[in-house]
Amino acid sequence: MIDTKETVTPVIGLEIHVELATATKLFCRCRNRFGDPPNTNVCPICIGMPGVLPVMNRKAVEYSMKVALALGCQVAAFTKWDRKNYYYPDLPKNYQISQYDLPLSSNGYLEVPLADGSAKKVRILRAHLEEDAGKNVHDKPGFTGVDLNRVGVPLLEVVSEPDMNSVEEVMGYARAMQRLVRWLGASEANMQMGHMRFEPNINLHIARGGVTYKTPIVEVKNLNSFRALERTVEYEIARQYAQWEADPDGYSMGKLQKQNRGYDDATQQTVFQRAKEEAHDYRYFPEPDLHPVVVDDEWRDEVAATIGELPLARRARYMETYELSFKHADALTQDAPTGDLLDEAVKGGAEPKRCVNLLLGRAAALANERNCTIAQIGITAGGLAELTKMLSAGDVNATASGKILEKMIAADDSPRQIAQAQGLLVVRDAGQIEVWVDEAIAANPQAAQDARAGGKKQKRAFGFLMGQVMQKSKGAADPARVKQLLQQKLGP
Ligand SMILES: [Zn+2]
């Protein structure tokens, strides 16, 4: 139990490694693609053969600048590349090209939305570019394979200040970063494909009896899912507290080194790996084969101009202009194209709230089935606007609109053409509706009698007959007209 007279403040920073969505790798023309057969996207440059020269991928720098600018970072006018030396089987060159003392960008922040509606600014210390390493593959008993397809894939490393004080803030920050890099098109940020990896550093500041204790900082390496991140932070907070409580003076930052721990998915615990290495262990030195990167104002402004409205600003606009709830506005700003679809449909005359209902109803369900975003299911803003207008005019009902939307994905026909072809337009023809009403009454004499008799059974019988008529019309009859006719025929 935590003593009520003390306060325990988790202090957490997060490094996020984001693989950029470039077509090719950072310093060679090999394809940057997940899932290809092992060691098929490799060349002498990325596997470090002697005598080859790397050439920088301009697009990777632009994506990095775009993210940095969206984070409010300063983009350095001059940056260079460094070699970070270490030996590991997935790194055949024995060094990684990275940016050490002159990162591409620094000093920004990310606004993290919290559950209570407030937001927290988490400061960004720096964001720099480096090349990814390969992957050890443990799929054959007794052997470890090495897949070098990932070697040299551009990796943006975004380092936060230790500004987060709870699991909620860490998760909010990680998700906000995922949304941002996707939004900017800088990364697909697909966790299953390893596009995003987390390395939190965690310690506790514990105030008890007028003394503040600090537990040693722990860095947990290479977490590749949100779940692993959440469990790790929860586990470390509890573990560090228990260890501190057992020895408040011994288990402290001054007496013990920083340490690296790894997360074990099976036990959902972290395990000690080693005392944390420091920069000098890597013998950084400037990469002699690459030119420094010079970013002039013109290039920076050109990239800045491609950023556009950011997700939180758009969410606020939706709540303000379209009067959407936070939940709806948030759901529609998970990616930029889905919101673009809404904006264009509204420009085309669609009523915002009805349009949102369509998008977050049937369209979201279809996207979910297909494991894609709403925009990716393949409806056009024009079609969406037309369908929304048909709903507003009462030409189709909500059920029919869902069916039409589904057909719009497969066919080039307009919503109206689909509605006509499928018999989904609302039938307002009184003569036709009267035929259905008469048929329903004739086929269900008991219900008709109950409805006429009044009393307890009346309401239920009336509802049943309504349902029968709607069924006969395959949902197309105008419900108001059906109700009116039934009342006339069954009324007192
Ligand atoms: Zn290559």
Short mmCIF file of N, CA and C in Angstrom, two decimals, residues 359-444:
data_model
loop_
_atom_site.label_atom_id
_atom_site.label_comp_id
_atom_site.label_asym_id
_atom_site.label_seq_id
_atom_site.Cartn_x
_atom_site.Cartn_y
_atom_site.Cartn_z
N LEU A 359 -21.14 8.36 -42.36
CA LEU A 359 -19.71 8.01 -42.30
C LEU A 359 -19.39 7.14 -41.09
N LEU A 360 -19.96 7.51 -39.94
CA LEU A 360 -19.61 6.77 -38.72
C LEU A 360 -20.53 5.56 -38.50
N GLY A 361 -21.55 5.43 -39.34
CA GLY A 361 -22.43 4.27 -39.27
C GLY A 361 -21.95 3.19 -40.22
N ARG A 362 -22.67 3.09 -41.34
CA ARG A 362 -22.37 2.01 -42.30
C ARG A 362 -20.94 2.09 -42.84
N ALA A 363 -20.48 3.30 -43.16
CA ALA A 363 -19.14 3.44 -43.76
C ALA A 363 -18.06 2.96 -42.79
N ALA A 364 -18.21 3.32 -41.51
CA ALA A 364 -17.21 2.90 -40.51
C ALA A 364 -17.24 1.39 -40.34
N ALA A 365 -18.45 0.80 -40.39
CA ALA A 365 -18.55 -0.66 -40.25
C ALA A 365 -17.87 -1.35 -41.43
N LEU A 366 -18.07 -0.81 -42.63
CA LEU A 366 -17.43 -1.39 -43.82
C LEU A 366 -15.91 -1.25 -43.74
N ALA A 367 -15.46 -0.10 -43.24
CA ALA A 367 -14.01 0.13 -43.11
C ALA A 367 -13.43 -0.86 -42.10
N ASN A 368 -14.18 -1.09 -41.06
CA ASN A 368 -13.74 -2.01 -40.02
C ASN A 368 -13.61 -3.44 -40.56
N GLU A 369 -14.62 -3.85 -41.36
CA GLU A 369 -14.56 -5.18 -41.99
C GLU A 369 -13.33 -5.31 -42.88
N ARG A 370 -13.01 -4.22 -43.56
CA ARG A 370 -11.91 -4.27 -44.52
C ARG A 370 -10.57 -3.88 -43.90
N ASN A 371 -10.59 -3.55 -42.63
CA ASN A 371 -9.38 -3.15 -41.93
C ASN A 371 -8.68 -1.97 -42.63
N CYS A 372 -9.49 -0.96 -42.96
CA CYS A 372 -8.92 0.23 -43.61
C CYS A 372 -9.59 1.46 -43.03
N THR A 373 -9.20 2.64 -43.50
CA THR A 373 -9.85 3.85 -43.02
C THR A 373 -11.16 4.05 -43.78
N ILE A 374 -12.01 4.94 -43.28
CA ILE A 374 -13.30 5.19 -43.94
C ILE A 374 -13.06 5.71 -45.36
N ALA A 375 -12.08 6.60 -45.50
CA ALA A 375 -11.81 7.15 -46.83
C ALA A 375 -11.37 6.06 -47.80
N GLN A 376 -10.73 5.04 -47.28
CA GLN A 376 -10.19 3.99 -48.16
C GLN A 376 -11.23 3.00 -48.67
N ILE A 377 -12.47 3.04 -48.15
CA ILE A 377 -13.44 2.08 -48.66
C ILE A 377 -13.85 2.43 -50.08
N GLY A 378 -13.62 3.66 -50.50
CA GLY A 378 -13.81 3.99 -51.91
C GLY A 378 -15.13 4.64 -52.26
N ILE A 379 -15.64 5.52 -51.41
CA ILE A 379 -16.79 6.33 -51.80
C ILE A 379 -16.29 7.73 -52.15
N THR A 380 -17.01 8.40 -53.07
CA THR A 380 -16.58 9.74 -53.45
C THR A 380 -17.35 10.78 -52.65
N ALA A 381 -16.77 11.95 -52.54
CA ALA A 381 -17.44 13.03 -51.82
C ALA A 381 -18.75 13.40 -52.53
N GLY A 382 -18.74 13.36 -53.86
CA GLY A 382 -19.95 13.68 -54.63
C GLY A 382 -21.07 12.70 -54.32
N GLY A 383 -20.74 11.42 -54.33
CA GLY A 383 -21.73 10.38 -54.03
C GLY A 383 -22.26 10.51 -52.62
N LEU A 384 -21.35 10.79 -51.71
CA LEU A 384 -21.72 10.94 -50.30
C LEU A 384 -22.67 12.13 -50.12
N ALA A 385 -22.36 13.22 -50.82
CA ALA A 385 -23.22 14.41 -50.73
C ALA A 385 -24.61 14.10 -51.27
N GLU A 386 -24.67 13.40 -52.39
CA GLU A 386 -25.97 13.09 -53.00
C GLU A 386 -26.80 12.18 -52.09
N LEU A 387 -26.15 11.18 -51.54
CA LEU A 387 -26.87 10.25 -50.66
C LEU A 387 -27.38 10.99 -49.41
N THR A 388 -26.55 11.87 -48.87
CA THR A 388 -26.98 12.63 -47.69
C THR A 388 -28.18 13.50 -48.03
N LYS A 389 -28.14 14.11 -49.20
CA LYS A 389 -29.27 14.97 -49.59
C LYS A 389 -30.55 14.16 -49.77
N MET A 390 -30.41 12.94 -50.31
CA MET A 390 -31.59 12.07 -50.45
C MET A 390 -32.18 11.72 -49.09
N LEU A 391 -31.30 11.49 -48.12
CA LEU A 391 -31.77 11.21 -46.75
C LEU A 391 -32.49 12.43 -46.18
N SER A 392 -31.88 13.59 -46.35
CA SER A 392 -32.49 14.82 -45.81
C SER A 392 -33.85 15.08 -46.42
N ALA A 393 -34.00 14.75 -47.71
CA ALA A 393 -35.25 14.99 -48.41
C ALA A 393 -36.28 13.91 -48.11
N GLY A 394 -35.88 12.87 -47.39
CA GLY A 394 -36.80 11.78 -47.10
C GLY A 394 -37.02 10.84 -48.28
N ASP A 395 -36.13 10.91 -49.29
CA ASP A 395 -36.27 10.02 -50.44
C ASP A 395 -35.85 8.60 -50.12
N VAL A 396 -34.96 8.45 -49.16
CA VAL A 396 -34.57 7.11 -48.69
C VAL A 396 -34.57 7.15 -47.17
N ASN A 397 -34.76 5.98 -46.57
CA ASN A 397 -34.67 5.94 -45.10
C ASN A 397 -33.27 5.48 -44.69
N ALA A 398 -33.03 5.49 -43.38
CA ALA A 398 -31.68 5.21 -42.88
C ALA A 398 -31.20 3.81 -43.27
N THR A 399 -32.10 2.83 -43.17
CA THR A 399 -31.71 1.45 -43.51
C THR A 399 -31.28 1.37 -44.97
N ALA A 400 -32.12 1.98 -45.84
CA ALA A 400 -31.81 1.93 -47.27
C ALA A 400 -30.50 2.66 -47.56
N SER A 401 -30.25 3.75 -46.84
CA SER A 401 -29.04 4.53 -47.13
C SER A 401 -27.78 3.70 -46.88
N GLY A 402 -27.84 2.84 -45.87
CA GLY A 402 -26.71 1.95 -45.59
C GLY A 402 -26.47 0.98 -46.73
N LYS A 403 -27.58 0.44 -47.25
CA LYS A 403 -27.46 -0.51 -48.37
C LYS A 403 -26.90 0.19 -49.61
N ILE A 404 -27.40 1.40 -49.84
CA ILE A 404 -26.94 2.16 -51.02
C ILE A 404 -25.45 2.46 -50.90
N LEU A 405 -25.05 2.87 -49.72
CA LEU A 405 -23.63 3.19 -49.49
C LEU A 405 -22.74 1.99 -49.81
N GLU A 406 -23.20 0.83 -49.41
CA GLU A 406 -22.42 -0.38 -49.67
C GLU A 406 -22.30 -0.64 -51.17
N LYS A 407 -23.41 -0.41 -51.90
CA LYS A 407 -23.39 -0.62 -53.36
C LYS A 407 -22.50 0.43 -54.05
N MET A 408 -22.44 1.63 -53.46
CA MET A 408 -21.64 2.70 -54.08
C MET A 408 -20.17 2.32 -54.18
N ILE A 409 -19.73 1.46 -53.28
CA ILE A 409 -18.32 1.05 -53.28
C ILE A 409 -18.02 0.21 -54.51
N ALA A 410 -18.97 -0.67 -54.84
CA ALA A 410 -18.72 -1.62 -55.92
C ALA A 410 -19.04 -1.06 -57.29
N ALA A 411 -19.99 -0.12 -57.37
CA ALA A 411 -20.46 0.32 -58.69
C ALA A 411 -20.16 1.80 -58.91
N ASP A 412 -20.20 2.20 -60.18
CA ASP A 412 -20.00 3.61 -60.51
C ASP A 412 -21.33 4.37 -60.51
N ASP A 413 -22.44 3.66 -60.30
CA ASP A 413 -23.75 4.30 -60.36
C ASP A 413 -23.91 5.32 -59.24
N SER A 414 -24.75 6.31 -59.50
CA SER A 414 -25.02 7.31 -58.47
C SER A 414 -25.94 6.70 -57.42
N PRO A 415 -25.98 7.29 -56.23
CA PRO A 415 -26.87 6.78 -55.18
C PRO A 415 -28.32 6.68 -55.65
N ARG A 416 -28.76 7.67 -56.44
CA ARG A 416 -30.17 7.64 -56.90
C ARG A 416 -30.40 6.47 -57.85
N GLN A 417 -29.44 6.28 -58.77
CA GLN A 417 -29.58 5.15 -59.70
C GLN A 417 -29.62 3.83 -58.93
N ILE A 418 -28.77 3.71 -57.92
CA ILE A 418 -28.74 2.48 -57.12
C ILE A 418 -30.08 2.31 -56.39
N ALA A 419 -30.57 3.41 -55.80
CA ALA A 419 -31.83 3.35 -55.05
C ALA A 419 -32.98 2.91 -55.95
N GLN A 420 -32.98 3.47 -57.19
CA GLN A 420 -34.05 3.10 -58.12
C GLN A 420 -33.94 1.63 -58.52
N ALA A 421 -32.73 1.23 -58.88
CA ALA A 421 -32.52 -0.15 -59.34
C ALA A 421 -32.85 -1.16 -58.26
N GLN A 422 -32.58 -0.82 -57.00
CA GLN A 422 -32.79 -1.76 -55.90
C GLN A 422 -34.16 -1.58 -55.23
N GLY A 423 -34.98 -0.66 -55.75
CA GLY A 423 -36.28 -0.43 -55.14
C GLY A 423 -36.18 0.11 -53.72
N LEU A 424 -35.20 0.99 -53.51
CA LEU A 424 -34.97 1.49 -52.14
C LEU A 424 -35.49 2.91 -51.92
N LEU A 425 -36.10 3.50 -52.96
CA LEU A 425 -36.65 4.84 -52.76
C LEU A 425 -37.91 4.73 -51.91
N VAL A 426 -38.11 5.69 -51.05
CA VAL A 426 -39.29 5.69 -50.19
C VAL A 426 -40.54 5.81 -51.05
N VAL A 427 -41.51 4.92 -50.81
CA VAL A 427 -42.76 4.96 -51.57
C VAL A 427 -43.73 5.87 -50.84
N ARG A 428 -44.12 6.96 -51.51
CA ARG A 428 -45.08 7.88 -50.89
C ARG A 428 -46.45 7.76 -51.56
N ASP A 429 -46.50 6.92 -52.59
CA ASP A 429 -47.74 6.73 -53.36
C ASP A 429 -48.81 6.13 -52.45
N ALA A 430 -49.82 6.94 -52.13
CA ALA A 430 -50.84 6.53 -51.16
C ALA A 430 -51.57 5.27 -51.63
N GLY A 431 -51.83 5.18 -52.95
CA GLY A 431 -52.56 4.02 -53.49
C GLY A 431 -51.81 2.73 -53.21
N GLN A 432 -50.50 2.75 -53.51
CA GLN A 432 -49.67 1.55 -53.29
C GLN A 432 -49.61 1.19 -51.81
N ILE A 433 -49.44 2.20 -50.98
CA ILE A 433 -49.33 1.93 -49.54
C ILE A 433 -50.65 1.36 -49.00
N GLU A 434 -51.77 1.87 -49.53
CA GLU A 434 -53.08 1.39 -49.07
C GLU A 434 -53.25 -0.10 -49.39
N VAL A 435 -52.75 -0.51 -50.56
CA VAL A 435 -52.82 -1.93 -50.92
C VAL A 435 -52.08 -2.77 -49.87
N TRP A 436 -50.88 -2.33 -49.50
CA TRP A 436 -50.10 -3.08 -48.50
C TRP A 436 -50.81 -3.09 -47.15
N VAL A 437 -51.39 -1.96 -46.77
CA VAL A 437 -52.09 -1.86 -45.48
C VAL A 437 -53.28 -2.82 -45.46
N ASP A 438 -54.05 -2.81 -46.54
CA ASP A 438 -55.22 -3.71 -46.61
C ASP A 438 -54.79 -5.17 -46.54
N GLU A 439 -53.72 -5.51 -47.24
CA GLU A 439 -53.22 -6.89 -47.24
C GLU A 439 -52.79 -7.30 -45.83
N ALA A 440 -52.11 -6.40 -45.15
CA ALA A 440 -51.62 -6.73 -43.80
C ALA A 440 -52.79 -6.94 -42.84
N ILE A 441 -53.82 -6.10 -42.95
CA ILE A 441 -54.98 -6.24 -42.06
C ILE A 441 -55.72 -7.55 -42.35
N ALA A 442 -55.88 -7.86 -43.66
CA ALA A 442 -56.60 -9.07 -44.04
C ALA A 442 -55.85 -10.33 -43.58
N ALA A 443 -54.51 -10.27 -43.62
CA ALA A 443 -53.72 -11.46 -43.29
C ALA A 443 -53.59 -11.65 -41.78
N ASN A 444 -53.90 -10.64 -41.01
CA ASN A 444 -53.72 -10.73 -39.55
C ASN A 444 -54.97 -10.27 -38.81
#
